PDB file of N, CA and C in Angstrom:
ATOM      1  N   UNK A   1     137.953 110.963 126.111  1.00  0.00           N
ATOM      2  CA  UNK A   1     138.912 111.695 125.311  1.00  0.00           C
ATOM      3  C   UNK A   1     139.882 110.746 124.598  1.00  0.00           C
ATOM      4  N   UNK A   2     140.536 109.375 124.930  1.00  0.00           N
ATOM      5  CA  UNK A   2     141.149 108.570 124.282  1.00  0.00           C
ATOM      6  C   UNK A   2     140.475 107.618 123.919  1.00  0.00           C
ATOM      7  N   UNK A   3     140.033 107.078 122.838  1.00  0.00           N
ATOM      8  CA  UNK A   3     139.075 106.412 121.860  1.00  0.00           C
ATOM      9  C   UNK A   3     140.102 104.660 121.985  1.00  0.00           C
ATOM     10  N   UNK A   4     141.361 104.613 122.389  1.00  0.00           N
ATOM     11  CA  UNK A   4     141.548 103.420 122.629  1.00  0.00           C
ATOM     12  C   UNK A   4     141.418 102.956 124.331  1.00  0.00           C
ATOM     13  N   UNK A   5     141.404 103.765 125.301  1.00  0.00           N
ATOM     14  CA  UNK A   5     140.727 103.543 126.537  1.00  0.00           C
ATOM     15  C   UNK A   5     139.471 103.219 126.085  1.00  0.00           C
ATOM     16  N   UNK A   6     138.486 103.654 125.868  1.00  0.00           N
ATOM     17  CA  UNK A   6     137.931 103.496 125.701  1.00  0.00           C
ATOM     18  C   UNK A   6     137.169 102.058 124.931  1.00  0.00           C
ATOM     19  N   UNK A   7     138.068 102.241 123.799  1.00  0.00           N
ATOM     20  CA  UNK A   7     137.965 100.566 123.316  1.00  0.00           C
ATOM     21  C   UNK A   7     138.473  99.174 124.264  1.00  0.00           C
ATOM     22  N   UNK A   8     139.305  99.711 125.169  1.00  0.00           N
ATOM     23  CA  UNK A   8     139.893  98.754 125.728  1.00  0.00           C
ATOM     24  C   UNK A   8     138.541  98.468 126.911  1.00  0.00           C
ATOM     25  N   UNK A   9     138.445  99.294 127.069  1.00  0.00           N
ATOM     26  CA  UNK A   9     137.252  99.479 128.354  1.00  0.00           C
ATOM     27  C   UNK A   9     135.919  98.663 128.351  1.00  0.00           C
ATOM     28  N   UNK A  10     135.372  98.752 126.188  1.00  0.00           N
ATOM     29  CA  UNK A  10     134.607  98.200 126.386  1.00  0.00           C
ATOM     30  C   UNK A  10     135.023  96.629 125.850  1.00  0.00           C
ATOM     31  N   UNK A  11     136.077  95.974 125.628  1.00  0.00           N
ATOM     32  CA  UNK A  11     136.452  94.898 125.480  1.00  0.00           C
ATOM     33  C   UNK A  11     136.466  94.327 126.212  1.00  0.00           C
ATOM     34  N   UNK A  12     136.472  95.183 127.693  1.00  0.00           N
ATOM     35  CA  UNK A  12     136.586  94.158 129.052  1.00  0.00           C
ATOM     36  C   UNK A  12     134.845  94.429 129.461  1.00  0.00           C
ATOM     37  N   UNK A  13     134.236  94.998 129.488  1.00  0.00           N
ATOM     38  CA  UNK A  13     132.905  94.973 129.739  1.00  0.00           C
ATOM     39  C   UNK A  13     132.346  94.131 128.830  1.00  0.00           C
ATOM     40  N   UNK A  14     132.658  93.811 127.127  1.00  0.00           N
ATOM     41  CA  UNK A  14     131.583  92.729 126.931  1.00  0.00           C
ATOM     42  C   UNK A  14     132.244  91.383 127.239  1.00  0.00           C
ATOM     43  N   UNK A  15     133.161  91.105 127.723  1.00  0.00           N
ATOM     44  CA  UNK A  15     134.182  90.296 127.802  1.00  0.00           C
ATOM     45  C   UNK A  15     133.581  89.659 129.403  1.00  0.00           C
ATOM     46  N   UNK A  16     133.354  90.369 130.422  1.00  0.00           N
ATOM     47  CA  UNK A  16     132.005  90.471 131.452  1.00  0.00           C
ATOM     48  C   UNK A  16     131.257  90.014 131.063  1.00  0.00           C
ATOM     49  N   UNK A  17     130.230  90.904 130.376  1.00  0.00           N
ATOM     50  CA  UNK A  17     128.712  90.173 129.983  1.00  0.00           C
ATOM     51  C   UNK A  17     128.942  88.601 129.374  1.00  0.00           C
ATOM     52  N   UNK A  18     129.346  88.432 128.200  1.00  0.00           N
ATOM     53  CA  UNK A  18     129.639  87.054 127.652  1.00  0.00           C
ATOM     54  C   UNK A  18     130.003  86.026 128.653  1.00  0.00           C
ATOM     55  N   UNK A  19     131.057  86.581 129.911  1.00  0.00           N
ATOM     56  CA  UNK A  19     131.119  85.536 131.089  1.00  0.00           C
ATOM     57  C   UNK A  19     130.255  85.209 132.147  1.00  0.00           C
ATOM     58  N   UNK A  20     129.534  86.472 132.645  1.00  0.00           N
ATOM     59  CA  UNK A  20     127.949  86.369 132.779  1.00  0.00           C
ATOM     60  C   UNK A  20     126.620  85.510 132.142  1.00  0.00           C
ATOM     61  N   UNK A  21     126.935  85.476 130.869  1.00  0.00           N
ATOM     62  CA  UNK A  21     125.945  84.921 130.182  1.00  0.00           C
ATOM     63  C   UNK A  21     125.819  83.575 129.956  1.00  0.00           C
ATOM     64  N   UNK A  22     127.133  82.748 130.134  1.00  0.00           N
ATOM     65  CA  UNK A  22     127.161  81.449 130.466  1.00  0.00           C
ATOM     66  C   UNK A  22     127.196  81.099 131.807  1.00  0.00           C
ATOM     67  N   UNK A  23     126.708  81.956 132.861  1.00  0.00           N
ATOM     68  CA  UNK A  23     126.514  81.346 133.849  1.00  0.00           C
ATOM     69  C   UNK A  23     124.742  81.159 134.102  1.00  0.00           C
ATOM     70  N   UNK A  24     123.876  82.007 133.419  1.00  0.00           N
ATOM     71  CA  UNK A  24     122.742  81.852 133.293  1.00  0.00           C
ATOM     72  C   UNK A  24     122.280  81.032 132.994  1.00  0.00           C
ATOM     73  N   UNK A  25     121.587  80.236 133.963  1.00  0.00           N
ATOM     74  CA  UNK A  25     120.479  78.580 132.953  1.00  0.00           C
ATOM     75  C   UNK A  25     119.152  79.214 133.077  1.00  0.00           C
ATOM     76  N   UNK A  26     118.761  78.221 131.553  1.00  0.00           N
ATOM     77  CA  UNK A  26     117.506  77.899 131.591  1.00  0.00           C
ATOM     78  C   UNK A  26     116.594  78.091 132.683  1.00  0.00           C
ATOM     79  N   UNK A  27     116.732  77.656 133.949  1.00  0.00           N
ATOM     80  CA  UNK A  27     115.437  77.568 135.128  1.00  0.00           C
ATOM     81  C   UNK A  27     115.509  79.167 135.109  1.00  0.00           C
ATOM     82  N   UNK A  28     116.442  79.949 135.630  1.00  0.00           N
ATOM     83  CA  UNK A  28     116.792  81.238 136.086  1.00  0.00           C
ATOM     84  C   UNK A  28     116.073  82.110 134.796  1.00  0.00           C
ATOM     85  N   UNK A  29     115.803  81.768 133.469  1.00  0.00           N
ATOM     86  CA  UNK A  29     114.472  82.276 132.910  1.00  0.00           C
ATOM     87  C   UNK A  29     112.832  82.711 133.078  1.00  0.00           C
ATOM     88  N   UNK A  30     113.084  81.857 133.967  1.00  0.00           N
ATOM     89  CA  UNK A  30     111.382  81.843 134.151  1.00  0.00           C
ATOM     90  C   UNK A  30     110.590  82.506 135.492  1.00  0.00           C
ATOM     91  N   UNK A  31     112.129  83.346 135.855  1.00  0.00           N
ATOM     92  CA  UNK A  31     112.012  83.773 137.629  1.00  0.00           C
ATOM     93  C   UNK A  31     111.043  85.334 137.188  1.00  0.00           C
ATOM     94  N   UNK A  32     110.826  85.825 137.800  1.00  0.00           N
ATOM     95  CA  UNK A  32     110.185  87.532 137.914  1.00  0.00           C
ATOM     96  C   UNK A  32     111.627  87.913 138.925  1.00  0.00           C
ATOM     97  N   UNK A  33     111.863  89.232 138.190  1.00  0.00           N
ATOM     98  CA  UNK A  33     112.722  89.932 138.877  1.00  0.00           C
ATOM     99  C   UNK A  33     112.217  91.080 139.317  1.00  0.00           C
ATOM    100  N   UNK A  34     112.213  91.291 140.766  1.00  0.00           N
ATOM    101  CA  UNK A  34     112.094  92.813 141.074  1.00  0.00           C
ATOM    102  C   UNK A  34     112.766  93.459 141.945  1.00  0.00           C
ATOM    103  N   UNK A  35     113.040  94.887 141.452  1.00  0.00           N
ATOM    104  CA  UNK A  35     113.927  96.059 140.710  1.00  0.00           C
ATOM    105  C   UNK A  35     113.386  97.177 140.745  1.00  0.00           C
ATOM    106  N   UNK A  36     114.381  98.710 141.166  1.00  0.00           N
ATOM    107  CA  UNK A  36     114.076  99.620 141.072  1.00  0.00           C
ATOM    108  C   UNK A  36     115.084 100.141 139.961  1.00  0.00           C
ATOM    109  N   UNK A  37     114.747 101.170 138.837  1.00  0.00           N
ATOM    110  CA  UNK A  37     115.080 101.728 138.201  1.00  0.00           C
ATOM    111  C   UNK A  37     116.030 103.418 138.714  1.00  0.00           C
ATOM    112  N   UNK A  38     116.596 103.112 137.967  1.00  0.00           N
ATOM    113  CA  UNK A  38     117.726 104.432 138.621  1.00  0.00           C
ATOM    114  C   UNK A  38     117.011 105.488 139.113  1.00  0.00           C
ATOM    115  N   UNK A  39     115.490 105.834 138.831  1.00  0.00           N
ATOM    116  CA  UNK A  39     114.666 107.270 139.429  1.00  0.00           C
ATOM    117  C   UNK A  39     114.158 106.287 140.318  1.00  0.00           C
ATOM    118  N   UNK A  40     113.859 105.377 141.507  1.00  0.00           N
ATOM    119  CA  UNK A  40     113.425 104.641 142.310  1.00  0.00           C
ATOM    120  C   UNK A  40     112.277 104.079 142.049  1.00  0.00           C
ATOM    121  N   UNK A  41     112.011 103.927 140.854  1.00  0.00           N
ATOM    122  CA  UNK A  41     110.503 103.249 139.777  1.00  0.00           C
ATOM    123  C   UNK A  41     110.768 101.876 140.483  1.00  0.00           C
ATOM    124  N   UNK A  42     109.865 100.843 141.371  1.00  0.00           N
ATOM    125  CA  UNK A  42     109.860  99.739 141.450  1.00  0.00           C
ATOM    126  C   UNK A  42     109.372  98.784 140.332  1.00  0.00           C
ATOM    127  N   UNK A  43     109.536  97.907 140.002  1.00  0.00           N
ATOM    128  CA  UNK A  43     109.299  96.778 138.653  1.00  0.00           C
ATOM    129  C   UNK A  43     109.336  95.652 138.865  1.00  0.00           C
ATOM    130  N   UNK A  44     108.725  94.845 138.397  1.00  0.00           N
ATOM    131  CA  UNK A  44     108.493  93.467 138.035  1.00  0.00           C
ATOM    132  C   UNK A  44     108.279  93.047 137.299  1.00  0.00           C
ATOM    133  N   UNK A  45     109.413  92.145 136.847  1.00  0.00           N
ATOM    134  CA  UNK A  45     109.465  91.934 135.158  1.00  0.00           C
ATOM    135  C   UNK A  45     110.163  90.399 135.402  1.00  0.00           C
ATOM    136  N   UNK A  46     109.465  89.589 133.901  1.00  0.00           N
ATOM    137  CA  UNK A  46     109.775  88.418 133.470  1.00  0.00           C
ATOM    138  C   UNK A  46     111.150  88.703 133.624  1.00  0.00           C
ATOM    139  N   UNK A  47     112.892  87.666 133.783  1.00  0.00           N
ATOM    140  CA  UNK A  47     113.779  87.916 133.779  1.00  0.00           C
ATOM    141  C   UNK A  47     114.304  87.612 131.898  1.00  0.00           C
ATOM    142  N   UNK A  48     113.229  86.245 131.713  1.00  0.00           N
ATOM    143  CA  UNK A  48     113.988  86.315 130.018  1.00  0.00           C
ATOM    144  C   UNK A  48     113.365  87.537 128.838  1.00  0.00           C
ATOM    145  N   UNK A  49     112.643  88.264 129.609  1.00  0.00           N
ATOM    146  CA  UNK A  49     112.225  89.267 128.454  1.00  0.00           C
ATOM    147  C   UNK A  49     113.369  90.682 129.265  1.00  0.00           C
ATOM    148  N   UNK A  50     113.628  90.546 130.260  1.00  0.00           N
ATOM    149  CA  UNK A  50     114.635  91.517 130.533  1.00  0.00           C
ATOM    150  C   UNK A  50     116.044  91.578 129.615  1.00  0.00           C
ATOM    151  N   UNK A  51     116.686  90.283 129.676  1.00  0.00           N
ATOM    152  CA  UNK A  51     117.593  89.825 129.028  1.00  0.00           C
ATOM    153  C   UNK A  51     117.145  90.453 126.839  1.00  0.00           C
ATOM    154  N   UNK A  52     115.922  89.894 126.804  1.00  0.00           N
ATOM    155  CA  UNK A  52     115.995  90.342 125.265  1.00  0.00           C
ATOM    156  C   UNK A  52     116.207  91.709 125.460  1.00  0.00           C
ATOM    157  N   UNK A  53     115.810  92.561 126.297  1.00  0.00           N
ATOM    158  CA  UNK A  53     116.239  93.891 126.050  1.00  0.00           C
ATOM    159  C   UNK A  53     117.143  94.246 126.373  1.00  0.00           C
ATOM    160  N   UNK A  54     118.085  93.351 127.197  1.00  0.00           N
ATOM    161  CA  UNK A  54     119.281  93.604 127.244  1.00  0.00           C
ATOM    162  C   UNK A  54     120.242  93.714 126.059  1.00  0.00           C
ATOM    163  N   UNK A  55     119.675  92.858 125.471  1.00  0.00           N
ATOM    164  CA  UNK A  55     121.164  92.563 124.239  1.00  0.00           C
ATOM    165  C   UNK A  55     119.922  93.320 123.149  1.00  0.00           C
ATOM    166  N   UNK A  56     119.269  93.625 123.016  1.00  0.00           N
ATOM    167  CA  UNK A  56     118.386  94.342 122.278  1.00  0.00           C
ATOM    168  C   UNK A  56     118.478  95.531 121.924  1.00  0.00           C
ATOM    169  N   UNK A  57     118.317  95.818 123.004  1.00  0.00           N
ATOM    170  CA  UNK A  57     118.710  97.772 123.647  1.00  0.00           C
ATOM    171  C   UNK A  57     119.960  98.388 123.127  1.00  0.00           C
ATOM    172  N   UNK A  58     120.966  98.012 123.207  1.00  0.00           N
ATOM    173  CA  UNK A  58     122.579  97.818 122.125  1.00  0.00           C
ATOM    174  C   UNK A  58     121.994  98.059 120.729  1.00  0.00           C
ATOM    175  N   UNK A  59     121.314  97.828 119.781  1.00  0.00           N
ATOM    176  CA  UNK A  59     121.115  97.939 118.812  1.00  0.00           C
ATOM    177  C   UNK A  59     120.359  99.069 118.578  1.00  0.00           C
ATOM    178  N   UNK A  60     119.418  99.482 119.300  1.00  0.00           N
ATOM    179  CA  UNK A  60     118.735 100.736 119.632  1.00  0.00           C
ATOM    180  C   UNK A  60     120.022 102.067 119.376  1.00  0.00           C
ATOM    181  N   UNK A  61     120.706 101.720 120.314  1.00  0.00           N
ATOM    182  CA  UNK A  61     121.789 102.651 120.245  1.00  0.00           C
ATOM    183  C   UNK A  61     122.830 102.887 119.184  1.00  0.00           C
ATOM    184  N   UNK A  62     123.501 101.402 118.960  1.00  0.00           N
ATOM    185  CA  UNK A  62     124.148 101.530 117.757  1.00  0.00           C
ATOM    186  C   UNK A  62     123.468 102.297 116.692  1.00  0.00           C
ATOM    187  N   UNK A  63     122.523 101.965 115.900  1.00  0.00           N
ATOM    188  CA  UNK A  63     121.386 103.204 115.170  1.00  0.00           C
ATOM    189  C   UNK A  63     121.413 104.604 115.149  1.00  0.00           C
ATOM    190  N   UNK A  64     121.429 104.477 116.746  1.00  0.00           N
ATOM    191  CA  UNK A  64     121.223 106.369 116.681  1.00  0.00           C
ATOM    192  C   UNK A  64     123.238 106.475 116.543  1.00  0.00           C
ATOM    193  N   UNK A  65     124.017 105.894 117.053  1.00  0.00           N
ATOM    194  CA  UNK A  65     125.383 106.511 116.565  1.00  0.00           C
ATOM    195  C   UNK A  65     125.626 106.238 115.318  1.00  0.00           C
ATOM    196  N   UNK A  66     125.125 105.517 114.776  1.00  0.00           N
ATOM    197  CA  UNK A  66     125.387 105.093 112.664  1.00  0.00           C
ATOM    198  C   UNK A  66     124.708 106.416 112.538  1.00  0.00           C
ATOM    199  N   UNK A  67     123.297 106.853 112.700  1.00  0.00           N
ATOM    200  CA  UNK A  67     122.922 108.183 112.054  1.00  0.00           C
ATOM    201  C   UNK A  67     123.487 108.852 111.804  1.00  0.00           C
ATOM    202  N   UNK A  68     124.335 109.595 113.939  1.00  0.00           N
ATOM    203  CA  UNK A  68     124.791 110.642 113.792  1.00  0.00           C
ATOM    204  C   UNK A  68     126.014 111.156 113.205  1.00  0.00           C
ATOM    205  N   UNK A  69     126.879 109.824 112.818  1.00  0.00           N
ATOM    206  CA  UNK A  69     127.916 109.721 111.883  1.00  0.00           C
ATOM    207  C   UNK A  69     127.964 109.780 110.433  1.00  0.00           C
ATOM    208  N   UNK A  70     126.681 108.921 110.198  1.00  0.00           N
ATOM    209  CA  UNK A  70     126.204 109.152 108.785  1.00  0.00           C
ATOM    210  C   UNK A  70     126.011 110.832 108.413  1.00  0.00           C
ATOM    211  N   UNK A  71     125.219 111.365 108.947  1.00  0.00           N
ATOM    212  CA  UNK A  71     124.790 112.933 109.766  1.00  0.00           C
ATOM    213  C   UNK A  71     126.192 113.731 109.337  1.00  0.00           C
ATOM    214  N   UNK A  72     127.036 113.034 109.796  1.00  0.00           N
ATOM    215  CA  UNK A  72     128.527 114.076 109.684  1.00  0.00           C
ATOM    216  C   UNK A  72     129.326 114.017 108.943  1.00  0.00           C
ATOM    217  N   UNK A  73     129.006 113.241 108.219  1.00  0.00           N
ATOM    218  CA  UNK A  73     129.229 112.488 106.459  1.00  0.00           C
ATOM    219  C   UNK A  73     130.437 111.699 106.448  1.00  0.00           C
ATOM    220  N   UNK A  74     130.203 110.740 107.412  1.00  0.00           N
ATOM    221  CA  UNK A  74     131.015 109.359 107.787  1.00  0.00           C
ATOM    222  C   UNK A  74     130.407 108.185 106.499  1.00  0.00           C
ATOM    223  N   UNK A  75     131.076 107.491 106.102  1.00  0.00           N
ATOM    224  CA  UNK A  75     130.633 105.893 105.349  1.00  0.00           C
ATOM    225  C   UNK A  75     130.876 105.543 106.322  1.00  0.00           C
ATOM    226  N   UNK A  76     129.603 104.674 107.224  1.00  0.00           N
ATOM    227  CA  UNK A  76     129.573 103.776 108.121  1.00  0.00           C
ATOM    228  C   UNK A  76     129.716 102.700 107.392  1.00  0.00           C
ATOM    229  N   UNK A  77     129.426 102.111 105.999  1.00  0.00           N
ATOM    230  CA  UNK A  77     129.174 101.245 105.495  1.00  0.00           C
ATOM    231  C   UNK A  77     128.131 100.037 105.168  1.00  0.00           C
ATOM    232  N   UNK A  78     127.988  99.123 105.104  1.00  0.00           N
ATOM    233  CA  UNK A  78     126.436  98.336 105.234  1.00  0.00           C
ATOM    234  C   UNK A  78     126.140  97.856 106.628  1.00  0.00           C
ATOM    235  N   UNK A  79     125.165  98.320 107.166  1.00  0.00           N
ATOM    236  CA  UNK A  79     124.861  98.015 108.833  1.00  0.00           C
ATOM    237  C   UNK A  79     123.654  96.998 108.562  1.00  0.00           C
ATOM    238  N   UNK A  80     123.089  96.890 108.052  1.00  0.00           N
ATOM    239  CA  UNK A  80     121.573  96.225 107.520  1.00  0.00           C
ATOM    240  C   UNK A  80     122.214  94.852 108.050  1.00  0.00           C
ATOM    241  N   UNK A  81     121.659  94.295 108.764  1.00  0.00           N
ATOM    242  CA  UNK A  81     122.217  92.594 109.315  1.00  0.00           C
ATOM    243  C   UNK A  81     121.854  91.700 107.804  1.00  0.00           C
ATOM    244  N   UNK A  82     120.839  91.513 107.461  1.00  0.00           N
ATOM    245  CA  UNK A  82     120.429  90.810 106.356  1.00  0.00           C
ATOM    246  C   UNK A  82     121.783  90.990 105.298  1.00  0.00           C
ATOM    247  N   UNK A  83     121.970  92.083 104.882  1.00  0.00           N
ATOM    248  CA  UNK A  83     122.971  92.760 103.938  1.00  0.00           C
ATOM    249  C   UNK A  83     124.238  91.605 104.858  1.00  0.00           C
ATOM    250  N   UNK A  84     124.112  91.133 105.055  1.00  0.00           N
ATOM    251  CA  UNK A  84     125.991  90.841 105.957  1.00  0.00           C
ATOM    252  C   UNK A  84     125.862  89.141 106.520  1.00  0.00           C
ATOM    253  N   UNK A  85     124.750  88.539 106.114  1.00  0.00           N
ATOM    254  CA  UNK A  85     124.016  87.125 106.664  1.00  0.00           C
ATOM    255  C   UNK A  85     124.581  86.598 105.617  1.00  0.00           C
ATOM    256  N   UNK A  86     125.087  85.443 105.059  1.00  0.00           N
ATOM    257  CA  UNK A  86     125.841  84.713 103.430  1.00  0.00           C
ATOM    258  C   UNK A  86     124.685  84.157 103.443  1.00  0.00           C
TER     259      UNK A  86
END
């Protein structure tokens, strides 16, 4: 319901991940991680292809909220990465 909680909230969560992410080396790439998924799905998965979908998956989403804004006749403005690269 408050859109700056909220912002604040996620400033400290990527603010997390980014401090997370420099603690990750190289070796810790090449491990298999296994994992159950929130319905108790067991998995085994490469850990550096986990990671691309980590920061991957974010963009997935951003998309569908540009739509549904676009949708409600918001100017999101230019989202196209290329469009925004000098």
């Amino acid at each position: 319901a408050d859109i700056r909680e909220l912002a604040a909230h996620r400033s400290w969560l990527d603010q997390l991940i980014v401090d997370w992410s420099h603690t990750v080396q190289e070796i810790d790439l090449d491990h298999r991680l296994h994992y159950s998924n929130m319905r108790g799905v067991s998995a085994d998965k490469n850990f550096f292809s986990l990671l691309v979908h980590f920061f991957n998956h974010q963009t997935h989403h951003r998309g569908q909220a540009t739509t549904l804004l676009t949708q409600a006749g918001l100017d999101v403005g230019t989202t196209d990465l290329l469009a925004l690269i000098d």
